[in-house]
Amino acid sequence: MKTNGYSGGYGAVRAYLQPFRTTPTAPAARPPSPRTVASWILTHPDTLPEGEWLKLKSVLASCPELDALTGHVRAFGKILTQLQGDQLPQWIKAVRADDLPSLHTFVNGLERDLAAVTAGLTLPWSSGVVEGHVNRIKMIKRQMYGRAGFGLLRKRVLLA
């Protein structure tokens, strides 16, 4: 600057420009990701921390469709965890009354085999243990693919 004829220093320039500068504002809070909101919705309301509950309330207040979805998801969770399969038809009617295409697709899948779904949501029995054994056998079979015949597979399944 002095080579161009200005005799002052940098401090004088800074003091002159200071009133024209705007104070930097803090960036707006970043909105929660869809995955975070989904985890809030899928968490039981009693176990959701207070801060996250308030954030979820603010998100639901700004989106009525998401609020309706949350109600349906939590009602289905109650049916699922408390084995209240007899309430499934009323839940399906409530979902059909709202304009939520993604839930309509889910309901269509439930209605394809409504008797089996109702039985699964009502009866206390589970085939989880059998499915676990089937999964274990399939894993052993995949590990051995192309290496040996049925005899070795049989021994591994029986000895595992």
GROMACS .gro file of N, CA and C in nm:
model
  480
    1MET      N    1   0.081  -0.119   0.000
    1MET     CA    2   0.000   0.000   0.000
    1MET      C    3   0.086   0.126   0.000
    2LYS      N    4   0.195   0.121   0.070
    2LYS     CA    5   0.280   0.241   0.079
    2LYS      C    6   0.345   0.271  -0.056
    3THR      N    7   0.365   0.168  -0.138
    3THR     CA    8   0.424   0.193  -0.270
    3THR      C    9   0.326   0.266  -0.360
    4ASN      N   10   0.199   0.260  -0.330
    4ASN     CA   11   0.098   0.330  -0.410
    4ASN      C   12   0.065   0.468  -0.355
    5GLY      N   13   0.131   0.509  -0.247
    5GLY     CA   14   0.115   0.644  -0.198
    5GLY      C   15   0.038   0.657  -0.068
    6TYR      N   16  -0.006   0.554  -0.006
    6TYR     CA   17  -0.079   0.565   0.120
    6TYR      C   18   0.022   0.571   0.234
    7SER      N   19   0.008   0.669   0.318
    7SER     CA   20   0.107   0.687   0.424
    7SER      C   21   0.067   0.622   0.556
    8GLY      N   22  -0.060   0.577   0.571
    8GLY     CA   23  -0.107   0.517   0.695
    8GLY      C   24  -0.067   0.370   0.704
    9GLY      N   25  -0.111   0.304   0.808
    9GLY     CA   26  -0.080   0.163   0.828
    9GLY      C   27  -0.204   0.075   0.817
   10TYR      N   28  -0.182  -0.051   0.840
   10TYR     CA   29  -0.292  -0.148   0.830
   10TYR      C   30  -0.397  -0.126   0.940
   11GLY      N   31  -0.354  -0.083   1.057
   11GLY     CA   32  -0.449  -0.059   1.166
   11GLY      C   33  -0.551   0.046   1.131
   12ALA      N   34  -0.511   0.151   1.062
   12ALA     CA   35  -0.604   0.257   1.023
   12ALA      C   36  -0.705   0.206   0.922
   13VAL      N   37  -0.659   0.122   0.829
   13VAL     CA   38  -0.750   0.065   0.729
   13VAL      C   39  -0.851  -0.027   0.798
   14ARG      N   40  -0.802  -0.109   0.891
   14ARG     CA   41  -0.890  -0.201   0.964
   14ARG      C   42  -0.994  -0.123   1.044
   15ALA      N   43  -0.952  -0.017   1.111
   15ALA     CA   44  -1.045   0.064   1.190
   15ALA      C   45  -1.149   0.132   1.101
   16TYR      N   46  -1.109   0.172   0.980
   16TYR     CA   47  -1.203   0.236   0.887
   16TYR      C   48  -1.306   0.135   0.835
   17LEU      N   49  -1.263   0.012   0.807
   17LEU     CA   50  -1.352  -0.088   0.748
   17LEU      C   51  -1.440  -0.160   0.851
   18GLN      N   52  -1.407  -0.151   0.978
   18GLN     CA   53  -1.478  -0.226   1.081
   18GLN      C   54  -1.629  -0.200   1.082
   19PRO      N   55  -1.678  -0.076   1.070
   19PRO     CA   56  -1.825  -0.056   1.073
   19PRO      C   57  -1.897  -0.120   0.954
   20PHE      N   58  -1.826  -0.143   0.844
   20PHE     CA   59  -1.890  -0.199   0.726
   20PHE      C   60  -1.901  -0.352   0.732
   21ARG      N   61  -1.825  -0.411   0.817
   21ARG     CA   62  -1.827  -0.557   0.828
   21ARG      C   63  -1.951  -0.601   0.906
   22THR      N   64  -2.008  -0.710   0.862
   22THR     CA   65  -2.121  -0.767   0.935
   22THR      C   66  -2.067  -0.872   1.031
   23THR      N   67  -2.133  -0.883   1.141
   23THR     CA   68  -2.088  -0.984   1.237
   23THR      C   69  -2.129  -1.121   1.185
   24PRO      N   70  -2.040  -1.216   1.193
   24PRO     CA   71  -2.075  -1.348   1.142
   24PRO      C   72  -2.182  -1.411   1.231
   25THR      N   73  -2.282  -1.463   1.165
   25THR     CA   74  -2.389  -1.529   1.240
   25THR      C   75  -2.357  -1.678   1.250
   26ALA      N   76  -2.403  -1.734   1.356
   26ALA     CA   77  -2.381  -1.878   1.375
   26ALA      C   78  -2.461  -1.953   1.271
   27PRO      N   79  -2.404  -2.058   1.216
   27PRO     CA   80  -2.480  -2.134   1.116
   27PRO      C   81  -2.604  -2.196   1.180
   28ALA      N   82  -2.707  -2.206   1.100
   28ALA     CA   83  -2.832  -2.264   1.150
   28ALA      C   84  -2.808  -2.409   1.190
   29ALA      N   85  -2.884  -2.453   1.286
   29ALA     CA   86  -2.870  -2.592   1.331
   29ALA      C   87  -2.902  -2.686   1.216
   30ARG      N   88  -2.819  -2.785   1.203
   30ARG     CA   89  -2.836  -2.881   1.094
   30ARG      C   90  -2.957  -2.969   1.123
   31PRO      N   91  -3.045  -2.987   1.024
   31PRO     CA   92  -3.162  -3.071   1.049
   31PRO      C   93  -3.119  -3.216   1.070
   32PRO      N   94  -3.196  -3.292   1.146
   32PRO     CA   95  -3.158  -3.432   1.168
   32PRO      C   96  -3.171  -3.513   1.040
   33SER      N   97  -3.089  -3.614   1.029
   33SER     CA   98  -3.092  -3.698   0.909
   33SER      C   99  -3.216  -3.787   0.911
   34PRO      N  100  -3.259  -3.835   0.796
   34PRO     CA  101  -3.374  -3.926   0.794
   34PRO      C  102  -3.352  -4.051   0.879
   35ARG      N  103  -3.230  -4.101   0.882
   35ARG     CA  104  -3.201  -4.218   0.965
   35ARG      C  105  -3.220  -4.187   1.113
   36THR      N  106  -3.180  -4.068   1.155
   36THR     CA  107  -3.196  -4.029   1.295
   36THR      C  108  -3.343  -4.016   1.330
   37VAL      N  109  -3.421  -3.953   1.243
   37VAL     CA  110  -3.564  -3.937   1.268
   37VAL      C  111  -3.632  -4.074   1.273
   38ALA      N  112  -3.592  -4.164   1.182
   38ALA     CA  113  -3.649  -4.299   1.183
   38ALA      C  114  -3.617  -4.371   1.313
   39SER      N  115  -3.496  -4.354   1.364
   39SER     CA  116  -3.462  -4.420   1.490
   39SER      C  117  -3.542  -4.360   1.605
   40TRP      N  118  -3.570  -4.231   1.602
   40TRP     CA  119  -3.653  -4.169   1.705
   40TRP      C  120  -3.795  -4.225   1.700
   41ILE      N  121  -3.847  -4.242   1.579
   41ILE     CA  122  -3.984  -4.293   1.562
   41ILE      C  123  -3.993  -4.437   1.609
   42LEU      N  124  -3.891  -4.518   1.579
   42LEU     CA  125  -3.895  -4.660   1.613
   42LEU      C  126  -3.860  -4.688   1.759
   43THR      N  127  -3.810  -4.589   1.830
   43THR     CA  128  -3.778  -4.607   1.972
   43THR      C  129  -3.904  -4.585   2.055
   44HIS      N  130  -3.922  -4.669   2.156
   44HIS     CA  131  -4.038  -4.653   2.243
   44HIS      C  132  -4.033  -4.515   2.308
   45PRO      N  133  -4.145  -4.442   2.311
   45PRO     CA  134  -4.143  -4.305   2.363
   45PRO      C  135  -4.093  -4.294   2.507
   46ASP      N  136  -4.116  -4.397   2.588
   46ASP     CA  137  -4.071  -4.390   2.728
   46ASP      C  138  -3.920  -4.399   2.742
   47THR      N  139  -3.853  -4.460   2.644
   47THR     CA  140  -3.708  -4.475   2.653
   47THR      C  141  -3.631  -4.370   2.574
   48LEU      N  142  -3.703  -4.283   2.505
   48LEU     CA  143  -3.638  -4.178   2.427
   48LEU      C  144  -3.591  -4.066   2.520
   49PRO      N  145  -3.463  -4.027   2.513
   49PRO     CA  146  -3.414  -3.917   2.599
   49PRO      C  147  -3.492  -3.787   2.574
   50GLU      N  148  -3.497  -3.702   2.674
   50GLU     CA  149  -3.577  -3.580   2.669
   50GLU      C  150  -3.536  -3.489   2.552
   51GLY      N  151  -3.406  -3.474   2.531
   51GLY     CA  152  -3.359  -3.387   2.422
   51GLY      C  153  -3.402  -3.438   2.286
   52GLU      N  154  -3.391  -3.568   2.265
   52GLU     CA  155  -3.432  -3.627   2.138
   52GLU      C  156  -3.584  -3.622   2.123
   53TRP      N  157  -3.657  -3.637   2.234
   53TRP     CA  158  -3.803  -3.629   2.229
   53TRP      C  159  -3.847  -3.489   2.184
   54LEU      N  160  -3.780  -3.386   2.234
   54LEU     CA  161  -3.815  -3.249   2.194
   54LEU      C  162  -3.782  -3.226   2.047
   55LYS      N  163  -3.670  -3.278   2.001
   55LYS     CA  164  -3.634  -3.264   1.859
   55LYS      C  165  -3.736  -3.337   1.771
   56LEU      N  166  -3.779  -3.456   1.814
   56LEU     CA  167  -3.879  -3.530   1.737
   56LEU      C  168  -4.010  -3.454   1.733
   57LYS      N  169  -4.050  -3.394   1.845
   57LYS     CA  170  -4.174  -3.316   1.847
   57LYS      C  171  -4.167  -3.200   1.749
   58SER      N  172  -4.051  -3.135   1.740
   58SER     CA  173  -4.040  -3.022   1.647
   58SER      C  174  -4.045  -3.070   1.502
   59VAL      N  175  -3.986  -3.187   1.475
   59VAL     CA  176  -3.992  -3.242   1.339
   59VAL      C  177  -4.135  -3.280   1.305
   60LEU      N  178  -4.205  -3.346   1.397
   60LEU     CA  179  -4.342  -3.390   1.371
   60LEU      C  180  -4.437  -3.272   1.358
   61ALA      N  181  -4.409  -3.162   1.428
   61ALA     CA  182  -4.494  -3.044   1.418
   61ALA      C  183  -4.484  -2.981   1.279
   62SER      N  184  -4.371  -2.996   1.215
   62SER     CA  185  -4.353  -2.935   1.083
   62SER      C  186  -4.398  -3.024   0.968
   63CYS      N  187  -4.433  -3.151   0.998
   63CYS     CA  188  -4.473  -3.242   0.889
   63CYS      C  189  -4.589  -3.330   0.937
   64PRO      N  190  -4.712  -3.297   0.899
   64PRO     CA  191  -4.827  -3.375   0.946
   64PRO      C  192  -4.826  -3.520   0.896
   65GLU      N  193  -4.773  -3.544   0.777
   65GLU     CA  194  -4.767  -3.681   0.726
   65GLU      C  195  -4.676  -3.767   0.812
   66LEU      N  196  -4.565  -3.710   0.854
   66LEU     CA  197  -4.472  -3.782   0.941
   66LEU      C  198  -4.533  -3.807   1.079
   67ASP      N  199  -4.614  -3.714   1.124
   67ASP     CA  200  -4.683  -3.732   1.252
   67ASP      C  201  -4.781  -3.849   1.243
   68ALA      N  202  -4.857  -3.856   1.132
   68ALA     CA  203  -4.951  -3.967   1.114
   68ALA      C  204  -4.875  -4.099   1.102
   69LEU      N  205  -4.765  -4.098   1.029
   69LEU     CA  206  -4.683  -4.218   1.014
   69LEU      C  207  -4.633  -4.266   1.150
   70THR      N  208  -4.589  -4.173   1.233
   70THR     CA  209  -4.539  -4.209   1.366
   70THR      C  210  -4.647  -4.277   1.449
   71GLY      N  211  -4.768  -4.225   1.443
   71GLY     CA  212  -4.879  -4.286   1.516
   71GLY      C  213  -4.906  -4.428   1.470
   72HIS      N  214  -4.904  -4.449   1.339
   72HIS     CA  215  -4.929  -4.583   1.285
   72HIS      C  216  -4.816  -4.680   1.320
   73VAL      N  217  -4.694  -4.633   1.310
   73VAL     CA  218  -4.579  -4.720   1.341
   73VAL      C  219  -4.582  -4.761   1.487
   74ARG      N  220  -4.610  -4.668   1.574
   74ARG     CA  221  -4.613  -4.700   1.717
   74ARG      C  222  -4.730  -4.791   1.752
   75ALA      N  223  -4.845  -4.772   1.685
   75ALA     CA  224  -4.959  -4.861   1.709
   75ALA      C  225  -4.926  -5.003   1.662
   76PHE      N  226  -4.858  -5.015   1.547
   76PHE     CA  227  -4.819  -5.147   1.499
   76PHE      C  228  -4.716  -5.209   1.592
   77GLY      N  229  -4.626  -5.130   1.645
   77GLY     CA  230  -4.527  -5.180   1.741
   77GLY      C  231  -4.594  -5.235   1.866
   78LYS      N  232  -4.700  -5.169   1.909
   78LYS     CA  233  -4.775  -5.218   2.026
   78LYS      C  234  -4.842  -5.350   1.993
   79ILE      N  235  -4.902  -5.360   1.875
   79ILE     CA  236  -4.965  -5.486   1.833
   79ILE      C  237  -4.860  -5.596   1.827
   80LEU      N  238  -4.744  -5.564   1.777
   80LEU     CA  239  -4.637  -5.662   1.760
   80LEU      C  240  -4.580  -5.708   1.893
   81THR      N  241  -4.553  -5.617   1.983
   81THR     CA  242  -4.486  -5.654   2.108
   81THR      C  243  -4.580  -5.712   2.211
   82GLN      N  244  -4.707  -5.675   2.204
   82GLN     CA  245  -4.802  -5.723   2.304
   82GLN      C  246  -4.892  -5.834   2.252
   83LEU      N  247  -4.857  -5.890   2.134
   83LEU     CA  248  -4.931  -6.001   2.073
   83LEU      C  249  -5.081  -5.971   2.066
   84GLN      N  250  -5.115  -5.858   2.004
   84GLN     CA  251  -5.255  -5.817   1.990
   84GLN      C  252  -5.296  -5.825   1.843
   85GLY      N  253  -5.279  -5.944   1.783
   85GLY     CA  254  -5.311  -5.962   1.642
   85GLY      C  255  -5.455  -5.939   1.608
   86ASP      N  256  -5.546  -5.951   1.706
   86ASP     CA  257  -5.687  -5.928   1.679
   86ASP      C  258  -5.716  -5.781   1.647
   87GLN      N  259  -5.625  -5.690   1.679
   87GLN     CA  260  -5.643  -5.547   1.649
   87GLN      C  261  -5.589  -5.509   1.512
   88LEU      N  262  -5.533  -5.605   1.440
   88LEU     CA  263  -5.473  -5.576   1.309
   88LEU      C  264  -5.573  -5.522   1.208
   89PRO      N  265  -5.696  -5.577   1.195
   89PRO     CA  266  -5.790  -5.519   1.098
   89PRO      C  267  -5.823  -5.372   1.125
   90GLN      N  268  -5.838  -5.333   1.252
   90GLN     CA  269  -5.865  -5.191   1.282
   90GLN      C  270  -5.745  -5.105   1.244
   91TRP      N  271  -5.624  -5.158   1.270
   91TRP     CA  272  -5.503  -5.083   1.234
   91TRP      C  273  -5.496  -5.064   1.082
   92ILE      N  274  -5.530  -5.169   1.008
   92ILE     CA  275  -5.527  -5.161   0.861
   92ILE      C  276  -5.627  -5.057   0.812
   93LYS      N  277  -5.747  -5.054   0.871
   93LYS     CA  278  -5.848  -4.953   0.833
   93LYS      C  279  -5.796  -4.812   0.860
   94ALA      N  280  -5.730  -4.793   0.973
   94ALA     CA  281  -5.677  -4.660   1.007
   94ALA      C  282  -5.568  -4.618   0.908
   95VAL      N  283  -5.485  -4.713   0.867
   95VAL     CA  284  -5.379  -4.681   0.770
   95VAL      C  285  -5.440  -4.648   0.636
   96ARG      N  286  -5.542  -4.724   0.594
   96ARG     CA  287  -5.608  -4.697   0.466
   96ARG      C  288  -5.674  -4.559   0.465
   97ALA      N  289  -5.718  -4.510   0.581
   97ALA     CA  290  -5.784  -4.380   0.588
   97ALA      C  291  -5.687  -4.265   0.563
   98ASP      N  292  -5.558  -4.285   0.592
   98ASP     CA  293  -5.458  -4.180   0.569
   98ASP      C  294  -5.395  -4.197   0.432
   99ASP      N  295  -5.343  -4.087   0.380
   99ASP     CA  296  -5.279  -4.089   0.249
   99ASP      C  297  -5.129  -4.108   0.266
  100LEU      N  298  -5.089  -4.232   0.296
  100LEU     CA  299  -4.948  -4.265   0.316
  100LEU      C  300  -4.914  -4.384   0.225
  101PRO      N  301  -4.869  -4.359   0.102
  101PRO     CA  302  -4.848  -4.467   0.006
  101PRO      C  303  -4.752  -4.576   0.052
  102SER      N  304  -4.649  -4.538   0.126
  102SER     CA  305  -4.553  -4.640   0.168
  102SER      C  306  -4.617  -4.738   0.267
  103LEU      N  307  -4.702  -4.689   0.355
  103LEU     CA  308  -4.772  -4.779   0.447
  103LEU      C  309  -4.879  -4.859   0.374
  104HIS      N  310  -4.938  -4.803   0.269
  104HIS     CA  311  -5.036  -4.878   0.192
  104HIS      C  312  -4.970  -5.000   0.127
  105THR      N  313  -4.849  -4.985   0.080
  105THR     CA  314  -4.775  -5.097   0.023
  105THR      C  315  -4.750  -5.203   0.130
  106PHE      N  316  -4.713  -5.161   0.248
  106PHE     CA  317  -4.690  -5.255   0.359
  106PHE      C  318  -4.819  -5.328   0.395
  107VAL      N  319  -4.931  -5.255   0.399
  107VAL     CA  320  -5.059  -5.316   0.432
  107VAL      C  321  -5.101  -5.415   0.324
  108ASN      N  322  -5.074  -5.383   0.198
  108ASN     CA  323  -5.106  -5.477   0.090
  108ASN      C  324  -5.033  -5.609   0.111
  109GLY      N  325  -4.908  -5.602   0.151
  109GLY     CA  326  -4.832  -5.723   0.178
  109GLY      C  327  -4.889  -5.801   0.296
  110LEU      N  328  -4.935  -5.731   0.400
  110LEU     CA  329  -4.996  -5.798   0.515
  110LEU      C  330  -5.127  -5.866   0.476
  111GLU      N  331  -5.205  -5.799   0.392
  111GLU     CA  332  -5.335  -5.854   0.355
  111GLU      C  333  -5.325  -5.975   0.263
  112ARG      N  334  -5.213  -5.993   0.196
  112ARG     CA  335  -5.198  -6.111   0.109
  112ARG      C  336  -5.210  -6.241   0.187
  113ASP      N  337  -5.163  -6.239   0.311
  113ASP     CA  338  -5.172  -6.358   0.395
  113ASP      C  339  -5.212  -6.315   0.536
  114LEU      N  340  -5.330  -6.254   0.544
  114LEU     CA  341  -5.375  -6.194   0.669
  114LEU      C  342  -5.391  -6.297   0.781
  115ALA      N  343  -5.438  -6.416   0.747
  115ALA     CA  344  -5.458  -6.517   0.852
  115ALA      C  345  -5.325  -6.556   0.916
  116ALA      N  346  -5.221  -6.575   0.836
  116ALA     CA  347  -5.090  -6.612   0.891
  116ALA      C  348  -5.030  -6.497   0.972
  117VAL      N  349  -5.046  -6.374   0.924
  117VAL     CA  350  -4.992  -6.259   0.996
  117VAL      C  351  -5.064  -6.242   1.129
  118THR      N  352  -5.196  -6.257   1.127
  118THR     CA  353  -5.273  -6.246   1.251
  118THR      C  354  -5.232  -6.354   1.350
  119ALA      N  355  -5.213  -6.477   1.300
  119ALA     CA  356  -5.170  -6.585   1.389
  119ALA      C  357  -5.031  -6.556   1.445
  120GLY      N  358  -4.941  -6.505   1.362
  120GLY     CA  359  -4.806  -6.473   1.408
  120GLY      C  360  -4.804  -6.362   1.511
  121LEU      N  361  -4.901  -6.270   1.501
  121LEU     CA  362  -4.907  -6.159   1.596
  121LEU      C  363  -4.994  -6.189   1.718
  122THR      N  364  -5.053  -6.309   1.722
  122THR     CA  365  -5.140  -6.345   1.833
  122THR      C  366  -5.084  -6.459   1.916
  123LEU      N  367  -5.032  -6.561   1.850
  123LEU     CA  368  -4.988  -6.681   1.920
  123LEU      C  369  -4.851  -6.662   1.982
  124PRO      N  370  -4.824  -6.726   2.095
  124PRO     CA  371  -4.695  -6.706   2.163
  124PRO      C  372  -4.580  -6.789   2.104
  125TRP      N  373  -4.609  -6.880   2.012
  125TRP     CA  374  -4.505  -6.966   1.959
  125TRP      C  375  -4.423  -6.896   1.853
  126SER      N  376  -4.296  -6.936   1.842
  126SER     CA  377  -4.206  -6.876   1.745
  126SER      C  378  -4.121  -6.984   1.679
  127SER      N  379  -4.092  -6.965   1.553
  127SER     CA  380  -4.005  -7.058   1.481
  127SER      C  381  -3.863  -7.004   1.472
  128GLY      N  382  -3.829  -6.912   1.560
  128GLY     CA  383  -3.698  -6.848   1.556
  128GLY      C  384  -3.583  -6.944   1.576
  129VAL      N  385  -3.599  -7.044   1.663
  129VAL     CA  386  -3.492  -7.140   1.688
  129VAL      C  387  -3.467  -7.223   1.564
  130VAL      N  388  -3.574  -7.268   1.500
  130VAL     CA  389  -3.560  -7.348   1.377
  130VAL      C  390  -3.494  -7.264   1.269
  131GLU      N  391  -3.536  -7.139   1.253
  131GLU     CA  392  -3.476  -7.052   1.152
  131GLU      C  393  -3.328  -7.029   1.180
  132GLY      N  394  -3.292  -7.023   1.307
  132GLY     CA  395  -3.150  -7.007   1.342
  132GLY      C  396  -3.068  -7.127   1.299
  133HIS      N  397  -3.122  -7.247   1.318
  133HIS     CA  398  -3.050  -7.367   1.275
  133HIS      C  399  -3.039  -7.374   1.123
  134VAL      N  400  -3.147  -7.338   1.053
  134VAL     CA  401  -3.144  -7.337   0.907
  134VAL      C  402  -3.040  -7.238   0.858
  135ASN      N  403  -3.033  -7.122   0.920
  135ASN     CA  404  -2.934  -7.020   0.882
  135ASN      C  405  -2.792  -7.073   0.905
  136ARG      N  406  -2.770  -7.141   1.016
  136ARG     CA  407  -2.637  -7.197   1.046
  136ARG      C  408  -2.598  -7.303   0.943
  137ILE      N  409  -2.690  -7.390   0.907
  137ILE     CA  410  -2.661  -7.495   0.808
  137ILE      C  411  -2.631  -7.434   0.672
  138LYS      N  412  -2.706  -7.332   0.632
  138LYS     CA  413  -2.681  -7.266   0.504
  138LYS      C  414  -2.544  -7.198   0.504
  139MET      N  415  -2.503  -7.141   0.616
  139MET     CA  416  -2.371  -7.079   0.624
  139MET      C  417  -2.262  -7.183   0.606
  140ILE      N  418  -2.276  -7.299   0.672
  140ILE     CA  419  -2.176  -7.406   0.657
  140ILE      C  420  -2.173  -7.453   0.513
  141LYS      N  421  -2.287  -7.467   0.452
  141LYS     CA  422  -2.294  -7.511   0.313
  141LYS      C  423  -2.225  -7.411   0.220
  142ARG      N  424  -2.247  -7.281   0.244
  142ARG     CA  425  -2.180  -7.179   0.161
  142ARG      C  426  -2.029  -7.183   0.179
  143GLN      N  427  -1.983  -7.207   0.301
  143GLN     CA  428  -1.839  -7.212   0.327
  143GLN      C  429  -1.775  -7.330   0.254
  144MET      N  430  -1.849  -7.437   0.238
  144MET     CA  431  -1.793  -7.558   0.180
  144MET      C  432  -1.821  -7.571   0.031
  145TYR      N  433  -1.883  -7.472  -0.029
  145TYR     CA  434  -1.924  -7.483  -0.168
  145TYR      C  435  -1.805  -7.521  -0.258
  146GLY      N  436  -1.819  -7.631  -0.330
  146GLY     CA  437  -1.717  -7.676  -0.426
  146GLY      C  438  -1.599  -7.746  -0.364
  147ARG      N  439  -1.597  -7.769  -0.234
  147ARG     CA  440  -1.480  -7.827  -0.170
  147ARG      C  441  -1.496  -7.975  -0.141
  148ALA      N  442  -1.615  -8.020  -0.107
  148ALA     CA  443  -1.632  -8.160  -0.070
  148ALA      C  444  -1.776  -8.201  -0.096
  149GLY      N  445  -1.805  -8.326  -0.075
  149GLY     CA  446  -1.937  -8.378  -0.101
  149GLY      C  447  -2.028  -8.372   0.019
  150PHE      N  448  -2.140  -8.442   0.006
  150PHE     CA  449  -2.242  -8.440   0.108
  150PHE      C  450  -2.194  -8.503   0.238
  151GLY      N  451  -2.108  -8.602   0.230
  151GLY     CA  452  -2.060  -8.671   0.350
  151GLY      C  453  -1.991  -8.576   0.446
  152LEU      N  454  -1.900  -8.493   0.394
  152LEU     CA  455  -1.829  -8.397   0.480
  152LEU      C  456  -1.925  -8.290   0.533
  153LEU      N  457  -2.018  -8.245   0.449
  153LEU     CA  458  -2.118  -8.148   0.493
  153LEU      C  459  -2.198  -8.205   0.609
  154ARG      N  460  -2.238  -8.332   0.599
  154ARG     CA  461  -2.315  -8.398   0.705
  154ARG      C  462  -2.235  -8.402   0.834
  155LYS      N  463  -2.107  -8.435   0.826
  155LYS     CA  464  -2.024  -8.441   0.946
  155LYS      C  465  -2.009  -8.303   1.010
  156ARG      N  466  -1.988  -8.199   0.928
  156ARG     CA  467  -1.972  -8.065   0.983
  156ARG      C  468  -2.098  -8.016   1.051
  157VAL      N  469  -2.216  -8.048   0.991
  157VAL     CA  470  -2.342  -8.005   1.050
  157VAL      C  471  -2.364  -8.077   1.182
  158LEU      N  472  -2.337  -8.206   1.186
  158LEU     CA  473  -2.360  -8.282   1.308
  158LEU      C  474  -2.262  -8.248   1.419
  159LEU      N  475  -2.138  -8.214   1.381
  159LEU     CA  476  -2.037  -8.186   1.482
  159LEU      C  477  -2.035  -8.039   1.526
  160ALA      N  478  -2.096  -7.952   1.448
  160ALA     CA  479  -2.093  -7.809   1.482
  160ALA      C  480  -2.184  -7.776   1.597
   0.00000   0.00000   0.00000
